[in-house]
Amino acid sequence: MIPSYRWLVEGSYPLVGTTSVSGGKNPALAVLAASLLCDDTCVIENVPDVDDIRVMLLLMRSIGAKATYAGADGRSIVVDPRGVNSDNPPAELARKIRASSYLMGALLGKLGQAEVAYPGGCDIGARTLDQHVKGFAALGACAKDQLGAVKLTSNGLRGAEIYMDVVTVGGTINLIIAAAKAEGTTLIFNAAKEPHVVEVANFLNSMGAVIKGAGTDVIRVKGVAKLHGSTYAIIPDQIVTGTIMIAAAATMGDVTIAGCIPTHMEALTAKLLESGVRVDYHDDTIRVRSNGAHRSITLKTQAYPGFPTDLQQPMTALLTTARGISVVTETIFESRFRQLGELARMGANITVDRNRAAITGVSSLHGAKITATDLRAGASLVIAALMAKGTTEICEPIHIDRGYENLTDKLNALGARITIQNADTMEEPA
Ligand code: EPU
């Protein structure tokens, strides 16, 4: 099949200079869903301009909310959810992104009912919703499978004590949203601590919610009757920051990332330091420098503040040329090694045993024709292509555009050489 467009990356140019990061995709998706609970209008600022956000806006409008861009920067969205009149967003839209599942919590909290198709998003594992549904049931909802959708009904939600059997970011966020206007107090035990969990709590609190403990294992949500309007700016994207940090190191570059939150990057920074990369923090900037003599490391993904699964894939690209054997263990998603086969096509030496990959460093990668199977796999391949000798053709970069705002422009401004080819202008690379 001929892809609709592809990226051609001429490798071996170091990334050098200063760049900035957009607002976080995953925090913004959660905050937009939570904004549906507002009893007035709210303004969400610093929303990234990526495909997943556009799908979320379509979903919100499909159920009667107004969601319109305001201001010249194209980053602020005014949400007026007072017209929400449907509990059933179109399945074909809901299946496009994982964050559509947040409409379950939002509509349940707002209307007491919801019927939302099982979500889509990256194909990186089973990604069940059992903990979401278990939590909704504890809050008093009746949940049924309804032809590929979850149908939730209730006579109003009541606070409850919920113990999460697995640490789930989406589950924790969905339950915070559902509980924000429930009657009484909800306690969520074994909660996820990721920055976007904290972000949703901060946003809801800015509208008058009473949520404490976000960022710890136990979150307490005291339900309120009304949520007033608010203006709220989304935090910088932790995963975009990390991807650029890795790309800077992998290309033997020297990049300063402005407007980020260094404390969100501790796990990645520790591993970059271990592999011989220089990383300096200063207020809200991070500078990453490398001479390319990387050492092998061991790395295991974990819930925050552990090493994020979203940066495991980008990091494997850097490790393909690190001296020695690196061992990478993925503990969160069972199918998150799909980039490794593509890296092997570029000359990487990798063996995989279930959820563990052993990466033996090679002297260099070479260009190849490769396919981005999911968002962070795509980021991994871009980094590998920047490192490689020769030209790499990345097919299906559509996954990358779902989560990285203008990545090609951003990298080219730092010295990368990436061109976008549309199907009608495609020629075979020399
Ligand atoms: N899980 C369950 N039951 C549930 C929910 C999750 O068993 O009810 C399992 C999952 O199968 C997985 C683990 O728990 O093995 C963690 O899943 P989690 O719910 O934390 O992930 P998510 O909410 O589906 C979000 C991000 C992902 C990111 C993960 C982990 C969004 C929209 N997605 O997914 O982001 O990898 O948290 O940090 O916020 C990405 O941006 O590329 C991406 C995939």
PDB file of N, CA and C in Angstrom, residues 30-38 42 44 106 172-181 196-211 219 221-222 224 226-230 232:
ATOM      1  N   ALA A  30      -6.942  14.967  28.889  1.00  0.00           N
ATOM      2  CA  ALA A  30      -7.667  14.707  30.133  1.00  0.00           C
ATOM      3  C   ALA A  30      -8.372  15.967  30.631  1.00  0.00           C
ATOM      4  N   VAL A  31      -7.686  17.097  30.527  1.00  0.00           N
ATOM      5  CA  VAL A  31      -8.286  18.356  30.996  1.00  0.00           C
ATOM      6  C   VAL A  31      -9.482  18.736  30.120  1.00  0.00           C
ATOM      7  N   LEU A  32      -9.370  18.532  28.822  1.00  0.00           N
ATOM      8  CA  LEU A  32     -10.510  18.855  27.944  1.00  0.00           C
ATOM      9  C   LEU A  32     -11.720  18.013  28.341  1.00  0.00           C
ATOM     10  N   ALA A  33     -11.494  16.727  28.589  1.00  0.00           N
ATOM     11  CA  ALA A  33     -12.628  15.872  29.004  1.00  0.00           C
ATOM     12  C   ALA A  33     -13.194  16.375  30.331  1.00  0.00           C
ATOM     13  N   ALA A  34     -12.317  16.706  31.274  1.00  0.00           N
ATOM     14  CA  ALA A  34     -12.778  17.167  32.585  1.00  0.00           C
ATOM     15  C   ALA A  34     -13.547  18.482  32.479  1.00  0.00           C
ATOM     16  N   SER A  35     -13.215  19.285  31.469  1.00  0.00           N
ATOM     17  CA  SER A  35     -13.883  20.589  31.323  1.00  0.00           C
ATOM     18  C   SER A  35     -15.383  20.426  31.046  1.00  0.00           C
ATOM     19  N   LEU A  36     -15.780  19.244  30.610  1.00  0.00           N
ATOM     20  CA  LEU A  36     -17.212  19.008  30.345  1.00  0.00           C
ATOM     21  C   LEU A  36     -18.044  19.103  31.621  1.00  0.00           C
ATOM     22  N   LEU A  37     -17.388  18.988  32.772  1.00  0.00           N
ATOM     23  CA  LEU A  37     -18.115  19.063  34.053  1.00  0.00           C
ATOM     24  C   LEU A  37     -18.429  20.487  34.476  1.00  0.00           C
ATOM     25  N   CYS A  38     -17.827  21.458  33.797  1.00  0.00           N
ATOM     26  CA  CYS A  38     -17.960  22.852  34.221  1.00  0.00           C
ATOM     27  C   CYS A  38     -19.422  23.326  34.070  1.00  0.00           C
ATOM     28  N   CYS A  42     -15.010  27.596  30.307  1.00  0.00           N
ATOM     29  CA  CYS A  42     -13.623  27.687  30.763  1.00  0.00           C
ATOM     30  C   CYS A  42     -12.705  27.820  29.560  1.00  0.00           C
ATOM     31  N   ILE A  44      -8.968  26.778  28.145  1.00  0.00           N
ATOM     32  CA  ILE A  44      -7.796  25.915  28.335  1.00  0.00           C
ATOM     33  C   ILE A  44      -6.701  26.452  27.416  1.00  0.00           C
ATOM     34  N   ALA A 106     -16.568  11.680  32.481  1.00  0.00           N
ATOM     35  CA  ALA A 106     -17.110  13.040  32.385  1.00  0.00           C
ATOM     36  C   ALA A 106     -18.635  13.014  32.215  1.00  0.00           C
ATOM     37  N   THR A 172      -7.203   6.193  36.952  1.00  0.00           N
ATOM     38  CA  THR A 172      -7.171   7.182  38.035  1.00  0.00           C
ATOM     39  C   THR A 172      -7.825   8.489  37.573  1.00  0.00           C
ATOM     40  N   ILE A 173      -7.472   8.926  36.376  1.00  0.00           N
ATOM     41  CA  ILE A 173      -8.027  10.193  35.864  1.00  0.00           C
ATOM     42  C   ILE A 173      -9.543  10.072  35.693  1.00  0.00           C
ATOM     43  N   ASN A 174      -9.988   8.971  35.112  1.00  0.00           N
ATOM     44  CA  ASN A 174     -11.421   8.800  34.876  1.00  0.00           C
ATOM     45  C   ASN A 174     -12.223   8.832  36.180  1.00  0.00           C
ATOM     46  N   LEU A 175     -11.649   8.229  37.222  1.00  0.00           N
ATOM     47  CA  LEU A 175     -12.369   8.192  38.496  1.00  0.00           C
ATOM     48  C   LEU A 175     -12.339   9.546  39.205  1.00  0.00           C
ATOM     49  N   ILE A 176     -11.252  10.273  39.070  1.00  0.00           N
ATOM     50  CA  ILE A 176     -11.224  11.634  39.635  1.00  0.00           C
ATOM     51  C   ILE A 176     -12.326  12.466  38.971  1.00  0.00           C
ATOM     52  N   ILE A 177     -12.395  12.371  37.640  1.00  0.00           N
ATOM     53  CA  ILE A 177     -13.390  13.169  36.904  1.00  0.00           C
ATOM     54  C   ILE A 177     -14.798  12.766  37.343  1.00  0.00           C
ATOM     55  N   ALA A 178     -15.056  11.456  37.376  1.00  0.00           N
ATOM     56  CA  ALA A 178     -16.415  10.997  37.730  1.00  0.00           C
ATOM     57  C   ALA A 178     -16.781  11.420  39.145  1.00  0.00           C
ATOM     58  N   ALA A 179     -15.796  11.409  40.064  1.00  0.00           N
ATOM     59  CA  ALA A 179     -16.088  11.657  41.479  1.00  0.00           C
ATOM     60  C   ALA A 179     -16.161  13.138  41.837  1.00  0.00           C
ATOM     61  N   ALA A 180     -15.691  14.005  40.929  1.00  0.00           N
ATOM     62  CA  ALA A 180     -15.561  15.430  41.288  1.00  0.00           C
ATOM     63  C   ALA A 180     -16.881  16.045  41.722  1.00  0.00           C
ATOM     64  N   LYS A 181     -18.007  15.584  41.121  1.00  0.00           N
ATOM     65  CA  LYS A 181     -19.313  16.151  41.486  1.00  0.00           C
ATOM     66  C   LYS A 181     -20.225  15.096  42.126  1.00  0.00           C
ATOM     67  N   HIS A 196       0.146  14.051  34.597  1.00  0.00           N
ATOM     68  CA  HIS A 196      -1.172  14.426  34.074  1.00  0.00           C
ATOM     69  C   HIS A 196      -2.304  14.079  35.030  1.00  0.00           C
ATOM     70  N   VAL A 197      -2.057  13.183  35.983  1.00  0.00           N
ATOM     71  CA  VAL A 197      -3.054  12.956  37.033  1.00  0.00           C
ATOM     72  C   VAL A 197      -3.137  14.223  37.904  1.00  0.00           C
ATOM     73  N   VAL A 198      -1.967  14.736  38.253  1.00  0.00           N
ATOM     74  CA  VAL A 198      -1.917  15.963  39.059  1.00  0.00           C
ATOM     75  C   VAL A 198      -2.562  17.119  38.287  1.00  0.00           C
ATOM     76  N   GLU A 199      -2.308  17.122  36.986  1.00  0.00           N
ATOM     77  CA  GLU A 199      -2.836  18.200  36.141  1.00  0.00           C
ATOM     78  C   GLU A 199      -4.374  18.236  36.160  1.00  0.00           C
ATOM     79  N   VAL A 200      -4.984  17.072  36.058  1.00  0.00           N
ATOM     80  CA  VAL A 200      -6.453  17.018  36.054  1.00  0.00           C
ATOM     81  C   VAL A 200      -6.996  17.495  37.404  1.00  0.00           C
ATOM     82  N   ALA A 201      -6.351  17.067  38.483  1.00  0.00           N
ATOM     83  CA  ALA A 201      -6.789  17.501  39.812  1.00  0.00           C
ATOM     84  C   ALA A 201      -6.628  19.014  39.953  1.00  0.00           C
ATOM     85  N   ASN A 202      -5.492  19.541  39.505  1.00  0.00           N
ATOM     86  CA  ASN A 202      -5.271  20.991  39.599  1.00  0.00           C
ATOM     87  C   ASN A 202      -6.321  21.751  38.792  1.00  0.00           C
ATOM     88  N   PHE A 203      -6.615  21.248  37.600  1.00  0.00           N
ATOM     89  CA  PHE A 203      -7.598  21.929  36.749  1.00  0.00           C
ATOM     90  C   PHE A 203      -8.979  21.899  37.419  1.00  0.00           C
ATOM     91  N   LEU A 204      -9.395  20.727  37.878  1.00  0.00           N
ATOM     92  CA  LEU A 204     -10.718  20.636  38.521  1.00  0.00           C
ATOM     93  C   LEU A 204     -10.751  21.519  39.769  1.00  0.00           C
ATOM     94  N   ASN A 205      -9.663  21.525  40.536  1.00  0.00           N
ATOM     95  CA  ASN A 205      -9.621  22.399  41.731  1.00  0.00           C
ATOM     96  C   ASN A 205      -9.735  23.872  41.338  1.00  0.00           C
ATOM     97  N   SER A 206      -9.165  24.212  40.174  1.00  0.00           N
ATOM     98  CA  SER A 206      -9.252  25.620  39.737  1.00  0.00           C
ATOM     99  C   SER A 206     -10.703  26.007  39.441  1.00  0.00           C
ATOM    100  N   MET A 207     -11.572  25.007  39.242  1.00  0.00           N
ATOM    101  CA  MET A 207     -13.003  25.279  38.992  1.00  0.00           C
ATOM    102  C   MET A 207     -13.835  25.114  40.273  1.00  0.00           C
ATOM    103  N   GLY A 208     -13.154  24.853  41.384  1.00  0.00           N
ATOM    104  CA  GLY A 208     -13.886  24.738  42.648  1.00  0.00           C
ATOM    105  C   GLY A 208     -14.025  23.322  43.177  1.00  0.00           C
ATOM    106  N   ALA A 209     -13.414  22.353  42.520  1.00  0.00           N
ATOM    107  CA  ALA A 209     -13.446  20.976  43.042  1.00  0.00           C
ATOM    108  C   ALA A 209     -12.566  20.895  44.290  1.00  0.00           C
ATOM    109  N   VAL A 210     -12.747  19.826  45.054  1.00  0.00           N
ATOM    110  CA  VAL A 210     -11.944  19.657  46.270  1.00  0.00           C
ATOM    111  C   VAL A 210     -11.232  18.310  46.175  1.00  0.00           C
ATOM    112  N   ILE A 211     -10.045  18.337  45.604  1.00  0.00           N
ATOM    113  CA  ILE A 211      -9.290  17.102  45.358  1.00  0.00           C
ATOM    114  C   ILE A 211      -7.922  17.255  46.019  1.00  0.00           C
ATOM    115  N   ILE A 219      -5.691   9.403  46.637  1.00  0.00           N
ATOM    116  CA  ILE A 219      -6.313  10.667  46.223  1.00  0.00           C
ATOM    117  C   ILE A 219      -7.705  10.752  46.865  1.00  0.00           C
ATOM    118  N   VAL A 221     -11.240  12.789  46.880  1.00  0.00           N
ATOM    119  CA  VAL A 221     -12.078  13.700  46.094  1.00  0.00           C
ATOM    120  C   VAL A 221     -13.358  13.965  46.873  1.00  0.00           C
ATOM    121  N   LYS A 222     -13.529  15.201  47.320  1.00  0.00           N
ATOM    122  CA  LYS A 222     -14.769  15.552  48.018  1.00  0.00           C
ATOM    123  C   LYS A 222     -15.696  16.176  46.981  1.00  0.00           C
ATOM    124  N   VAL A 224     -18.432  18.133  44.869  1.00  0.00           N
ATOM    125  CA  VAL A 224     -19.067  19.455  45.005  1.00  0.00           C
ATOM    126  C   VAL A 224     -20.262  19.501  44.043  1.00  0.00           C
ATOM    127  N   LYS A 226     -21.292  22.205  42.216  1.00  0.00           N
ATOM    128  CA  LYS A 226     -21.092  23.021  40.997  1.00  0.00           C
ATOM    129  C   LYS A 226     -19.614  23.271  40.762  1.00  0.00           C
ATOM    130  N   LEU A 227     -19.277  23.425  39.500  1.00  0.00           N
ATOM    131  CA  LEU A 227     -17.907  23.813  39.145  1.00  0.00           C
ATOM    132  C   LEU A 227     -17.986  25.090  38.317  1.00  0.00           C
ATOM    133  N   HIS A 228     -17.271  26.115  38.772  1.00  0.00           N
ATOM    134  CA  HIS A 228     -17.338  27.401  38.066  1.00  0.00           C
ATOM    135  C   HIS A 228     -16.288  27.470  36.948  1.00  0.00           C
ATOM    136  N   GLY A 229     -16.395  28.505  36.128  1.00  0.00           N
ATOM    137  CA  GLY A 229     -15.462  28.683  35.016  1.00  0.00           C
ATOM    138  C   GLY A 229     -14.040  28.942  35.489  1.00  0.00           C
ATOM    139  N   SER A 230     -13.092  28.729  34.604  1.00  0.00           N
ATOM    140  CA  SER A 230     -11.691  28.887  34.987  1.00  0.00           C
ATOM    141  C   SER A 230     -10.847  29.080  33.724  1.00  0.00           C
ATOM    142  N   TYR A 232      -7.070  28.018  32.468  1.00  0.00           N
ATOM    143  CA  TYR A 232      -6.044  27.088  32.944  1.00  0.00           C
ATOM    144  C   TYR A 232      -5.055  26.781  31.823  1.00  0.00           C
TER     145      TYR A 232
END
